[in-house]
mmCIF file of N, CA, C and O in Angstrom:
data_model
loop_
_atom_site.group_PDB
_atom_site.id
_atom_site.type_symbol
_atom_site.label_atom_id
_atom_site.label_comp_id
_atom_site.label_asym_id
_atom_site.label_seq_id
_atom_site.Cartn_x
_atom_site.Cartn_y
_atom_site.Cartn_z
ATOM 1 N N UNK A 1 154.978 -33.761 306.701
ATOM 2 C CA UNK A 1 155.194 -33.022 307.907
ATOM 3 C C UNK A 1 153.944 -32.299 308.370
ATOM 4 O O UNK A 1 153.785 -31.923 309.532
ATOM 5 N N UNK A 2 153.115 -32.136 307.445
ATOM 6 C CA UNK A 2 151.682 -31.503 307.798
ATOM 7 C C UNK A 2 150.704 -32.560 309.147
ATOM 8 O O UNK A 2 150.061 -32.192 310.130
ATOM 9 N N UNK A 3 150.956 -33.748 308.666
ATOM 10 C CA UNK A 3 150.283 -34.444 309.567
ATOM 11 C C UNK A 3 150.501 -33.898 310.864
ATOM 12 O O UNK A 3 149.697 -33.449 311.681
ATOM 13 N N UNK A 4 151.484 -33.995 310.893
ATOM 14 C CA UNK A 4 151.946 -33.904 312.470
ATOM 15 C C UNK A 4 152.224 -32.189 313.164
ATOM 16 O O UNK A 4 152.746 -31.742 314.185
ATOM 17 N N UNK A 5 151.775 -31.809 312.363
ATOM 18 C CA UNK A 5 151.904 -30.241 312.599
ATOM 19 C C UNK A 5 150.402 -29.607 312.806
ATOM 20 O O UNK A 5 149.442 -30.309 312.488
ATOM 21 N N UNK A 6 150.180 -28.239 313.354
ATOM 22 C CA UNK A 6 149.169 -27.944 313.774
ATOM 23 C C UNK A 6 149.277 -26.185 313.022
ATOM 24 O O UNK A 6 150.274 -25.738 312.456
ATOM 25 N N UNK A 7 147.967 -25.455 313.232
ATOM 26 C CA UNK A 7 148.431 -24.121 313.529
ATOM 27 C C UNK A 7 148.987 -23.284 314.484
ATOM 28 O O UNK A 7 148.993 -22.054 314.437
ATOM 29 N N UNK A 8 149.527 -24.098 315.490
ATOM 30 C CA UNK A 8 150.499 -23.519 316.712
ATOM 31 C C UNK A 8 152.164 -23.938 315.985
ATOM 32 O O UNK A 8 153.269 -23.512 316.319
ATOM 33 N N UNK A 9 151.851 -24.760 315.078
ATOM 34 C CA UNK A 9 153.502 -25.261 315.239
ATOM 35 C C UNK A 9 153.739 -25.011 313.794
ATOM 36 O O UNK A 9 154.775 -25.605 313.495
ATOM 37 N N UNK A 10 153.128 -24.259 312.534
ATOM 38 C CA UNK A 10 152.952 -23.858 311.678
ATOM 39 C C UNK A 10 152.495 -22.401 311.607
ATOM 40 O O UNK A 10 151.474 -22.128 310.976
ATOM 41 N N UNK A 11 153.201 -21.459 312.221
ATOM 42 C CA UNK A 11 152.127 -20.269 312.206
ATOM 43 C C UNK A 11 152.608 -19.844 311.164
ATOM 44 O O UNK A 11 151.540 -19.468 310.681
ATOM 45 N N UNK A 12 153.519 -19.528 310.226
ATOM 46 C CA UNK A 12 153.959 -19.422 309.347
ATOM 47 C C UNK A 12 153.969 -19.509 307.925
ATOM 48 O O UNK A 12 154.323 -18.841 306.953
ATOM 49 N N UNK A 13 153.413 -20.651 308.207
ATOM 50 C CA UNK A 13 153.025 -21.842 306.375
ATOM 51 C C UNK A 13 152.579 -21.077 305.793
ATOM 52 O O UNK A 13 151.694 -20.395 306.311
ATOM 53 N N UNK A 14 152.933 -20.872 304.632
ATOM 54 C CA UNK A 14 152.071 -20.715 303.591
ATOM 55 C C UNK A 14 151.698 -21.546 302.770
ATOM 56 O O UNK A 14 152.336 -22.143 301.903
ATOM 57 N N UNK A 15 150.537 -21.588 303.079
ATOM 58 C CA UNK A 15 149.479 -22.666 302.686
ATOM 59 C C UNK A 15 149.173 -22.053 301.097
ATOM 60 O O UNK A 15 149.510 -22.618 300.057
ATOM 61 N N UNK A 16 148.391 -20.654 301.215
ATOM 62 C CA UNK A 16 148.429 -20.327 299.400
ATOM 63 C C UNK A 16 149.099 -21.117 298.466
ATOM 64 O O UNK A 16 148.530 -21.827 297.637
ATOM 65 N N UNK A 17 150.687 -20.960 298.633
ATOM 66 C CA UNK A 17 151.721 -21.163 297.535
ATOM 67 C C UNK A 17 151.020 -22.808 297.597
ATOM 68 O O UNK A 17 150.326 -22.981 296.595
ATOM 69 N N UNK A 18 151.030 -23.478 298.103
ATOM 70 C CA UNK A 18 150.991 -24.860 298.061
ATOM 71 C C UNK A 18 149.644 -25.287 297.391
ATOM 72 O O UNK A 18 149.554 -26.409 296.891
ATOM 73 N N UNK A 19 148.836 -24.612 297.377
ATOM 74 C CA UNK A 19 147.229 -24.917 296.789
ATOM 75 C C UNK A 19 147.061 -24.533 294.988
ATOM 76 O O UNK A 19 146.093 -25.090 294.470
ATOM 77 N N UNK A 20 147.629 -23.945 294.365
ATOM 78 C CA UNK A 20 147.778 -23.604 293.193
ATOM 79 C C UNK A 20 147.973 -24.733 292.922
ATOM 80 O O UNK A 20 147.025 -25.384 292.484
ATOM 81 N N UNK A 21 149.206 -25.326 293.079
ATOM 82 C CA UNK A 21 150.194 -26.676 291.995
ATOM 83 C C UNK A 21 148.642 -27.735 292.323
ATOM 84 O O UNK A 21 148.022 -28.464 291.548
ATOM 85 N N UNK A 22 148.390 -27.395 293.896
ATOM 86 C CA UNK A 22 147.414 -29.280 294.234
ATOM 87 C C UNK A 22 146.633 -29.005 293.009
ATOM 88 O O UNK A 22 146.681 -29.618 291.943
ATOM 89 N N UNK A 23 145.754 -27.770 293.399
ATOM 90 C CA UNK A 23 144.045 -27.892 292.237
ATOM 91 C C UNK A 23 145.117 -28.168 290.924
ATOM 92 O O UNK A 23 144.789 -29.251 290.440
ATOM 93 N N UNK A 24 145.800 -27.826 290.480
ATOM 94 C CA UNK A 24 146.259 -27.634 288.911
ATOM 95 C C UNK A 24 145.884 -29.352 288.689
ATOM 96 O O UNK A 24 145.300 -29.852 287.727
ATOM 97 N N UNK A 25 146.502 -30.141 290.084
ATOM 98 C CA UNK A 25 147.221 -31.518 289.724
ATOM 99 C C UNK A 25 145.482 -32.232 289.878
ATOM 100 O O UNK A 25 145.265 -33.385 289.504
ATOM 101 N N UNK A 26 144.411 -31.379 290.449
ATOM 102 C CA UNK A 26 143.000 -32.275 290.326
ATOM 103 C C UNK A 26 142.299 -31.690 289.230
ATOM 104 O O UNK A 26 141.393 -32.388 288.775
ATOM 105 N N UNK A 27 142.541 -30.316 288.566
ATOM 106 C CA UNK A 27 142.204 -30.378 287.158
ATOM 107 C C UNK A 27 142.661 -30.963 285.856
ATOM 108 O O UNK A 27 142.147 -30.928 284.738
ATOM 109 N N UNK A 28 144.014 -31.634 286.402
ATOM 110 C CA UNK A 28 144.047 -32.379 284.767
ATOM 111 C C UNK A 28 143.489 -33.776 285.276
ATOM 112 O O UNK A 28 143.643 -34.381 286.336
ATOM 113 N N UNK A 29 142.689 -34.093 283.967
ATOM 114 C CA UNK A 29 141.583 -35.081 283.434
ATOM 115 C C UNK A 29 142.152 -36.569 283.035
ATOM 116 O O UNK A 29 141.661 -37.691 283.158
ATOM 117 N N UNK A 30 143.508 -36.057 282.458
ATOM 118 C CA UNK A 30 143.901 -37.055 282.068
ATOM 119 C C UNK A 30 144.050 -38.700 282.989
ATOM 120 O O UNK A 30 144.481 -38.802 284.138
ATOM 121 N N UNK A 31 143.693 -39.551 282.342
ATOM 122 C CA UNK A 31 143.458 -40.809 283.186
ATOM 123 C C UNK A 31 145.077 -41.500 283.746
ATOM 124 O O UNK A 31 145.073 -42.205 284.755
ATOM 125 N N UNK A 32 146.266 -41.252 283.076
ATOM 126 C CA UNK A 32 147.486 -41.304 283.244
ATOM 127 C C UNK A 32 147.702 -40.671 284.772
ATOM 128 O O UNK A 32 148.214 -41.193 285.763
ATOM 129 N N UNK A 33 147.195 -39.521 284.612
ATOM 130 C CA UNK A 33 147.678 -38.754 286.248
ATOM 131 C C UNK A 33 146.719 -39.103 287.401
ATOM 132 O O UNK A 33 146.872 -38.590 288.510
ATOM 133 N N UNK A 34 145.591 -40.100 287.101
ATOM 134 C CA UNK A 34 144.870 -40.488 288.116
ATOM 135 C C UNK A 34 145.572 -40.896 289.834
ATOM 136 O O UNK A 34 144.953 -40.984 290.895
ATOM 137 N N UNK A 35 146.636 -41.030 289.645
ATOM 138 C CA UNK A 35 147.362 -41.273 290.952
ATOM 139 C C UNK A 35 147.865 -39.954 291.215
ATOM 140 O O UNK A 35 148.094 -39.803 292.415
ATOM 141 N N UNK A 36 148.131 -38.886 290.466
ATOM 142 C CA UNK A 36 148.654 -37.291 291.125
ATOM 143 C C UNK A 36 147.877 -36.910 291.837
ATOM 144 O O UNK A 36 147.976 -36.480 292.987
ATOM 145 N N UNK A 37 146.602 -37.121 290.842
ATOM 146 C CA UNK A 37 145.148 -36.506 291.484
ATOM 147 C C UNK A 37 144.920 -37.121 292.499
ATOM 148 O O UNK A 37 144.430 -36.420 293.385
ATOM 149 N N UNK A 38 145.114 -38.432 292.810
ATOM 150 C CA UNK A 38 144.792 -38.832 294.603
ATOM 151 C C UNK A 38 145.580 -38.184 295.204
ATOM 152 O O UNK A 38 145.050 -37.321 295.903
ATOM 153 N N UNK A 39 146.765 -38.227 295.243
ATOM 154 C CA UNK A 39 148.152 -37.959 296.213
ATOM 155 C C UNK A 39 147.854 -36.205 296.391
ATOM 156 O O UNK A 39 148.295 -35.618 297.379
ATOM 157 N N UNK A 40 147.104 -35.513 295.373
ATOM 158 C CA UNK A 40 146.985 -33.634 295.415
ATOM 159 C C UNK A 40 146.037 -33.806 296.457
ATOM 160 O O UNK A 40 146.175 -33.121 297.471
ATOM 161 N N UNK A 41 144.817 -34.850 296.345
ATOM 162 C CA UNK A 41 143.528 -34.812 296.867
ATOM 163 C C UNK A 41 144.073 -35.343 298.714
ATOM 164 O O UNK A 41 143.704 -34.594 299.619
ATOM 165 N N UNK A 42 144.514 -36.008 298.908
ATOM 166 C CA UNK A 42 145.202 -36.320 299.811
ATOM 167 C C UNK A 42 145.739 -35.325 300.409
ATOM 168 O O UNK A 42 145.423 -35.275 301.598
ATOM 169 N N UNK A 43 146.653 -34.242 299.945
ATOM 170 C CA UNK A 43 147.707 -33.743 300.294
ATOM 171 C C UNK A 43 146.548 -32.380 300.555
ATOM 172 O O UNK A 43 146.943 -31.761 301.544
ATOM 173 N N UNK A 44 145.891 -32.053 300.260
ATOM 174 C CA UNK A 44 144.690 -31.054 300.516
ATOM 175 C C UNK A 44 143.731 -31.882 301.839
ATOM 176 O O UNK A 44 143.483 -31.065 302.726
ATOM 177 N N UNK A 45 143.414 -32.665 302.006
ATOM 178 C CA UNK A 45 142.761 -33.096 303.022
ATOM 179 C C UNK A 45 143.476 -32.985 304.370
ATOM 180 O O UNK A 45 142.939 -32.710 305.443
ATOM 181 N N UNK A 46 145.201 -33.326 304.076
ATOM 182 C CA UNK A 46 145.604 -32.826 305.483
ATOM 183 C C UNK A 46 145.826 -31.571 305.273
ATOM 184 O O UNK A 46 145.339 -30.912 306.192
ATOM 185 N N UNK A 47 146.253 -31.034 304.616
ATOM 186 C CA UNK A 47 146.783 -29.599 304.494
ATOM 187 C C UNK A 47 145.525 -29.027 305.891
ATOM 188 O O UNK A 47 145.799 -28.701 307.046
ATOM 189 N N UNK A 48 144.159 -29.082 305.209
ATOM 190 C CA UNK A 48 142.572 -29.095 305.971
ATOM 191 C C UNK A 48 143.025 -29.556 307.874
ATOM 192 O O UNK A 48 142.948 -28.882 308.901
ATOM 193 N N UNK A 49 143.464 -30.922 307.631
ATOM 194 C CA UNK A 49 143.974 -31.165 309.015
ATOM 195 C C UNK A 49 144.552 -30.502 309.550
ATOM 196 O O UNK A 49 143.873 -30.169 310.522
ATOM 197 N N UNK A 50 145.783 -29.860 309.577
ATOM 198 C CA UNK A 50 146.761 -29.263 310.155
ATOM 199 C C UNK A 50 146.320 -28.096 310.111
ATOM 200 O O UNK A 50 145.981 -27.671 311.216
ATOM 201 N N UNK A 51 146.152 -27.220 309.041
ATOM 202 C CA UNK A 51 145.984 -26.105 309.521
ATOM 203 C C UNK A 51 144.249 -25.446 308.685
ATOM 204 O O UNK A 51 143.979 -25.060 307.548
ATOM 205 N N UNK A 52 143.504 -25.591 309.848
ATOM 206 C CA UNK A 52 141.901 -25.545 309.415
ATOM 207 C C UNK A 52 141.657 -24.357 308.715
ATOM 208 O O UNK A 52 140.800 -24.459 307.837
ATOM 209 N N UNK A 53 142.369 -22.849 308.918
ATOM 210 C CA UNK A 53 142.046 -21.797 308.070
ATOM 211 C C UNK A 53 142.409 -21.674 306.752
ATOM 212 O O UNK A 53 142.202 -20.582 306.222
ATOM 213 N N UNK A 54 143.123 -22.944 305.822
ATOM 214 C CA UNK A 54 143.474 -23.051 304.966
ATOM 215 C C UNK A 54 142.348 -23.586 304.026
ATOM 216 O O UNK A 54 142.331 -23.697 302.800
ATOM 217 N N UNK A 55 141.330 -23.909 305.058
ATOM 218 C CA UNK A 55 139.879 -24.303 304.381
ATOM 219 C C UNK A 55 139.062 -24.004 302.811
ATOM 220 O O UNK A 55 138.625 -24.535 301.790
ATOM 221 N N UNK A 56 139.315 -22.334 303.764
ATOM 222 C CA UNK A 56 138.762 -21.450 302.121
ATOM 223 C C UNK A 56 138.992 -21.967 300.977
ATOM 224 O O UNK A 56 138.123 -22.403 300.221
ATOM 225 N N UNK A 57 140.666 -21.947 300.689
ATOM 226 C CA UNK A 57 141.136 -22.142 299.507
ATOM 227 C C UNK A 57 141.069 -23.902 299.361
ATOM 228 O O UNK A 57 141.486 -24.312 298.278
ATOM 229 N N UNK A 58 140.899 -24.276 299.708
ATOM 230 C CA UNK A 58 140.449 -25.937 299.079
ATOM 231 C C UNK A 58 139.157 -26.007 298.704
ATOM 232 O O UNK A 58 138.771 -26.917 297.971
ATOM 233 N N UNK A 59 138.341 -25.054 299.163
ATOM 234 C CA UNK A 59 136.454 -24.998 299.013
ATOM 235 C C UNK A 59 136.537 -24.254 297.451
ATOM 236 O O UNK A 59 135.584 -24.259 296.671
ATOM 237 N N UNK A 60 137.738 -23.678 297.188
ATOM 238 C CA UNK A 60 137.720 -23.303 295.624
ATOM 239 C C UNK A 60 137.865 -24.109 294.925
ATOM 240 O O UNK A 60 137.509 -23.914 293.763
ATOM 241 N N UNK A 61 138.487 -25.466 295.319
ATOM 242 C CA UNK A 61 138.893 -26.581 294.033
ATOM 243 C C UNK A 61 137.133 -27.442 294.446
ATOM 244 O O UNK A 61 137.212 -28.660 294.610
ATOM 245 N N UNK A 62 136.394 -27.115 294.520
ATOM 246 C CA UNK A 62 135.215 -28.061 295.085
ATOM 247 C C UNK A 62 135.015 -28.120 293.373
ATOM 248 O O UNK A 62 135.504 -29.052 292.734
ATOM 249 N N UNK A 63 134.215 -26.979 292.687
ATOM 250 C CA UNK A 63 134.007 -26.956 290.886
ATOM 251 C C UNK A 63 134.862 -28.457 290.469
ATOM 252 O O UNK A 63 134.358 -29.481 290.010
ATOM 253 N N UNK A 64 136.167 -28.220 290.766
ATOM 254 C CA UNK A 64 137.265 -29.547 290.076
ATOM 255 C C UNK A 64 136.784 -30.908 290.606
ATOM 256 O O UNK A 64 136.349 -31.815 289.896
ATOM 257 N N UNK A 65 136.897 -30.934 291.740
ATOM 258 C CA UNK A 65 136.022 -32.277 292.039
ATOM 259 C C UNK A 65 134.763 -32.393 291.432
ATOM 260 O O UNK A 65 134.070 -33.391 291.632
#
């Protein structure tokens, strides 16, 4: 639903709560969860789309990448 949503039609989101679980899911290493880690990495790139002030907190998982 992020895709298609903006910060006019999201003023609300909380984006925080949602960024904890992603980085958790691009710090584990393990080669098994290599598909979580796309789908977190993904799911942070639109998060970025939709609503751009959510920026900050994805520039914290940069170390994890």
């Amino acid at each position: 639903f992020l895709v298609m949503s903006n910060e006019d039609t999201l003023p609300g989101f909380q984006f925080r709560a949602l960024y904890p679980p992603l980085r958790d899911c691009l710090a584990d290493e393990n080669e098994a969860n290599a598909e979580i880690a796309l789908t977190a990495c993904r799911a942070l790139t639109y998060l970025m789309e939709a609503l751009p002030r959510s920026a900050i907190q994805v520039v914290e998982a940069t170390p994890i990448l």
